mmCIF file of C-alpha atoms in Angstrom:
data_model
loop_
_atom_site.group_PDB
_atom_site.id
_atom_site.type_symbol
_atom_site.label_atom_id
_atom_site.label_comp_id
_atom_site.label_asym_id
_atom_site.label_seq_id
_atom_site.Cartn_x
_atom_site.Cartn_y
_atom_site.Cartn_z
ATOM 1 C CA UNK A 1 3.529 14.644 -2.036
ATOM 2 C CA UNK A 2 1.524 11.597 -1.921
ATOM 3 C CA UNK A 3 3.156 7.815 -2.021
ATOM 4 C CA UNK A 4 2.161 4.655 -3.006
ATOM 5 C CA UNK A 5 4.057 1.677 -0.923
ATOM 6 C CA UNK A 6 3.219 -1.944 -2.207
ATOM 7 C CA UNK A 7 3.060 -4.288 0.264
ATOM 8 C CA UNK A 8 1.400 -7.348 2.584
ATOM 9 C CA UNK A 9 -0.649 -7.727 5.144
ATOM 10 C CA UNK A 10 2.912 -8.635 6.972
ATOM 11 C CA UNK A 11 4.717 -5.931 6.173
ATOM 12 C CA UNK A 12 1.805 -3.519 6.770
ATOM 13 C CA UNK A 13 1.967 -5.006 10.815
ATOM 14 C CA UNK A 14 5.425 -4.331 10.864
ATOM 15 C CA UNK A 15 5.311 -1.038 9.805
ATOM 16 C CA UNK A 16 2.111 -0.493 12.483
ATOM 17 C CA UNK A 17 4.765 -2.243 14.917
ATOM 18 C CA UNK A 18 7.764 0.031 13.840
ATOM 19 C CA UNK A 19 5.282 2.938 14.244
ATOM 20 C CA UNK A 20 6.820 4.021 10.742
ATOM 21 C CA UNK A 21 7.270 2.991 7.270
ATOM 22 C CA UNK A 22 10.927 2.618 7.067
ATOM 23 C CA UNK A 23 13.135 4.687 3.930
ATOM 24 C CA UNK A 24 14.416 2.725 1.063
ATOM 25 C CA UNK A 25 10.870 0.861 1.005
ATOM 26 C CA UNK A 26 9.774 0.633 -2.305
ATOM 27 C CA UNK A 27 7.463 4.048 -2.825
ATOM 28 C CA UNK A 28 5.544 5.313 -6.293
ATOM 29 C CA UNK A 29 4.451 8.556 -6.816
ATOM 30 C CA UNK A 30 1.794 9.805 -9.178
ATOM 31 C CA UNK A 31 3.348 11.736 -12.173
ATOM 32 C CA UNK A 32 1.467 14.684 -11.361
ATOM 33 C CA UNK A 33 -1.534 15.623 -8.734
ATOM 34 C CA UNK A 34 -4.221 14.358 -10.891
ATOM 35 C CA UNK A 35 -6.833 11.820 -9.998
ATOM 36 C CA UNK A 36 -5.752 9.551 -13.126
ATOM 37 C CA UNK A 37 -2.322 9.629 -12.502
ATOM 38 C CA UNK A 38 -3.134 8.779 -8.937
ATOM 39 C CA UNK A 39 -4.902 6.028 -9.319
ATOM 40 C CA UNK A 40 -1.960 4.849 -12.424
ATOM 41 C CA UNK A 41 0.410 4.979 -9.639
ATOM 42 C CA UNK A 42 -1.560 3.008 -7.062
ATOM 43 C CA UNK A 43 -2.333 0.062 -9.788
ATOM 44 C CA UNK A 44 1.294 -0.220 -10.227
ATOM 45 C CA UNK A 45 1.683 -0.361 -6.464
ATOM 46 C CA UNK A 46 -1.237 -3.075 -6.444
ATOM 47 C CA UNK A 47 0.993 -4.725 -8.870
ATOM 48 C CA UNK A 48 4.465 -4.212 -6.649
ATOM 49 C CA UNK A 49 2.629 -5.393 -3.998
ATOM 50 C CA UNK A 50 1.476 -8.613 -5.230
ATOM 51 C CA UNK A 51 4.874 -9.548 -6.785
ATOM 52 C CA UNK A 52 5.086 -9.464 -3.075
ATOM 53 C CA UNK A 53 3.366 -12.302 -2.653
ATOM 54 C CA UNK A 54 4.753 -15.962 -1.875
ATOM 55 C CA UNK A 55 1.238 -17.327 -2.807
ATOM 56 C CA UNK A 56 -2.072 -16.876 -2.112
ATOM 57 C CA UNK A 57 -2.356 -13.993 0.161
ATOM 58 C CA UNK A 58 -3.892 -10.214 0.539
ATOM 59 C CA UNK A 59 -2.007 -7.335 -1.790
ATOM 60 C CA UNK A 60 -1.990 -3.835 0.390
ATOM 61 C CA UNK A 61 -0.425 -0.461 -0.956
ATOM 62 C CA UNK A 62 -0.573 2.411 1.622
ATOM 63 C CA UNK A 63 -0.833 5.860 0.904
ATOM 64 C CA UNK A 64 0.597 8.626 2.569
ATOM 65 C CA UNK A 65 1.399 12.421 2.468
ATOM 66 C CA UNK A 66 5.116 13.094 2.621
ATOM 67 C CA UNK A 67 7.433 15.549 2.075
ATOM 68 C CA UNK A 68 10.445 13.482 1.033
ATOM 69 C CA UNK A 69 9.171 10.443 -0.730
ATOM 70 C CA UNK A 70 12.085 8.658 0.075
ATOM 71 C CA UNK A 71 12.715 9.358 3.465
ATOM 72 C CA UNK A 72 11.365 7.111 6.576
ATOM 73 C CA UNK A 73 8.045 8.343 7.667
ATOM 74 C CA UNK A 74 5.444 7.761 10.384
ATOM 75 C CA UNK A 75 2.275 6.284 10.398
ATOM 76 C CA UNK A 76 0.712 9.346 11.388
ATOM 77 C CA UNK A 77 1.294 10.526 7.592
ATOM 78 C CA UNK A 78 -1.116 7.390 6.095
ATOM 79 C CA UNK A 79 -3.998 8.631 4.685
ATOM 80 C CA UNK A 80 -5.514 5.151 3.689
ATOM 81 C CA UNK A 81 -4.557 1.809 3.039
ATOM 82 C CA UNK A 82 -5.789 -0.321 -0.069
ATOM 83 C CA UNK A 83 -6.132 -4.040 0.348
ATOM 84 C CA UNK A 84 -7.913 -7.008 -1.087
ATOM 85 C CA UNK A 85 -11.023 -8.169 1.290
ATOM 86 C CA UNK A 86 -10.137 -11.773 0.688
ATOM 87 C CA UNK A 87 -6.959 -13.743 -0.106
ATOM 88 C CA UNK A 88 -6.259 -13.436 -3.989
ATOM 89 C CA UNK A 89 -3.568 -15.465 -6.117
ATOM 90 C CA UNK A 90 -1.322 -13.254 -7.311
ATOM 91 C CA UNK A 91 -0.431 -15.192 -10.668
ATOM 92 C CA UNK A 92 -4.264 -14.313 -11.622
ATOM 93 C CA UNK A 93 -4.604 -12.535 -14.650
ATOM 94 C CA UNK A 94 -7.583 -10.211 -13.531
ATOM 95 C CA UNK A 95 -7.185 -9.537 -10.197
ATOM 96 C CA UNK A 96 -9.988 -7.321 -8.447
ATOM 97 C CA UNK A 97 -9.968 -3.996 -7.710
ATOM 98 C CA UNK A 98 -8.429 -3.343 -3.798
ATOM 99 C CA UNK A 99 -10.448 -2.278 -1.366
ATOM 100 C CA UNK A 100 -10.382 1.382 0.330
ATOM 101 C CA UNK A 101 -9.822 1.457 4.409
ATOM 102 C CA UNK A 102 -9.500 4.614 6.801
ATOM 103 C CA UNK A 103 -6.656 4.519 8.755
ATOM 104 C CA UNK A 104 -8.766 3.509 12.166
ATOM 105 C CA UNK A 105 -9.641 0.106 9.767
ATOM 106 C CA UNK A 106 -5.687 -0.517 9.709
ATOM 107 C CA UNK A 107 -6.065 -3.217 12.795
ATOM 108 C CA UNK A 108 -9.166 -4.905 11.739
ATOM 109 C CA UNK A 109 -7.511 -5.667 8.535
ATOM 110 C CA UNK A 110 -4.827 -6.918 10.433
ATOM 111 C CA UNK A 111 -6.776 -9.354 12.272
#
């Protein structure tokens, strides 16, 4: 099953540091295995993710194949990461679409 886990360019280094994303973080998951209610369920992670923010700052939602969507799971199970490509305010009414980065992309965005 795939999941959608809001969060910041801070949390996303601690979970590379962890090696794992840890359970009870906040996880979506698509309705059903459609494209459409994918990408529904990663909008309201972009959304999660920048009620995240403090201020101006980068929204992130990884995405990763799990078998128990609330269980603790390692970063070998991210399939991709979406994140702005610039610093965004998160009290903007139309905030851009996020960016799409392969997992090998996950420390460059964290530089």
């Amino acid at each position: 099953m795939r999941v959608y886990v809001p969060a910041t360019l801070g949390l996303l280094a601690d979970y590379r540091d962890l090696g794992s994303v840890p359970a009870g973080t906040e996880r979506l998951v698509a309705a059903e295995e459609t494209e459409d209610a994918e990408y529904d369920a990663l909008v309201v992670a972009a959304e999660a993710s920048a009620a995240l923010l403090p201020g101006r700052g980068r929204r992130v939602v990884v995405v990763a194949e799990v078998a128990d969507p609330d269980a603790a799971f390692g970063l070998d199970r991210v399939r991709a990461v979406h994140a702005d490509t610039e610093d965004v305010d998160p009290a903007q009414d139309d905030l851009p679409e996020l960016g799409w980065f392969a997992t090998q992309e996950i420390a460059d965005l964290l530089r």
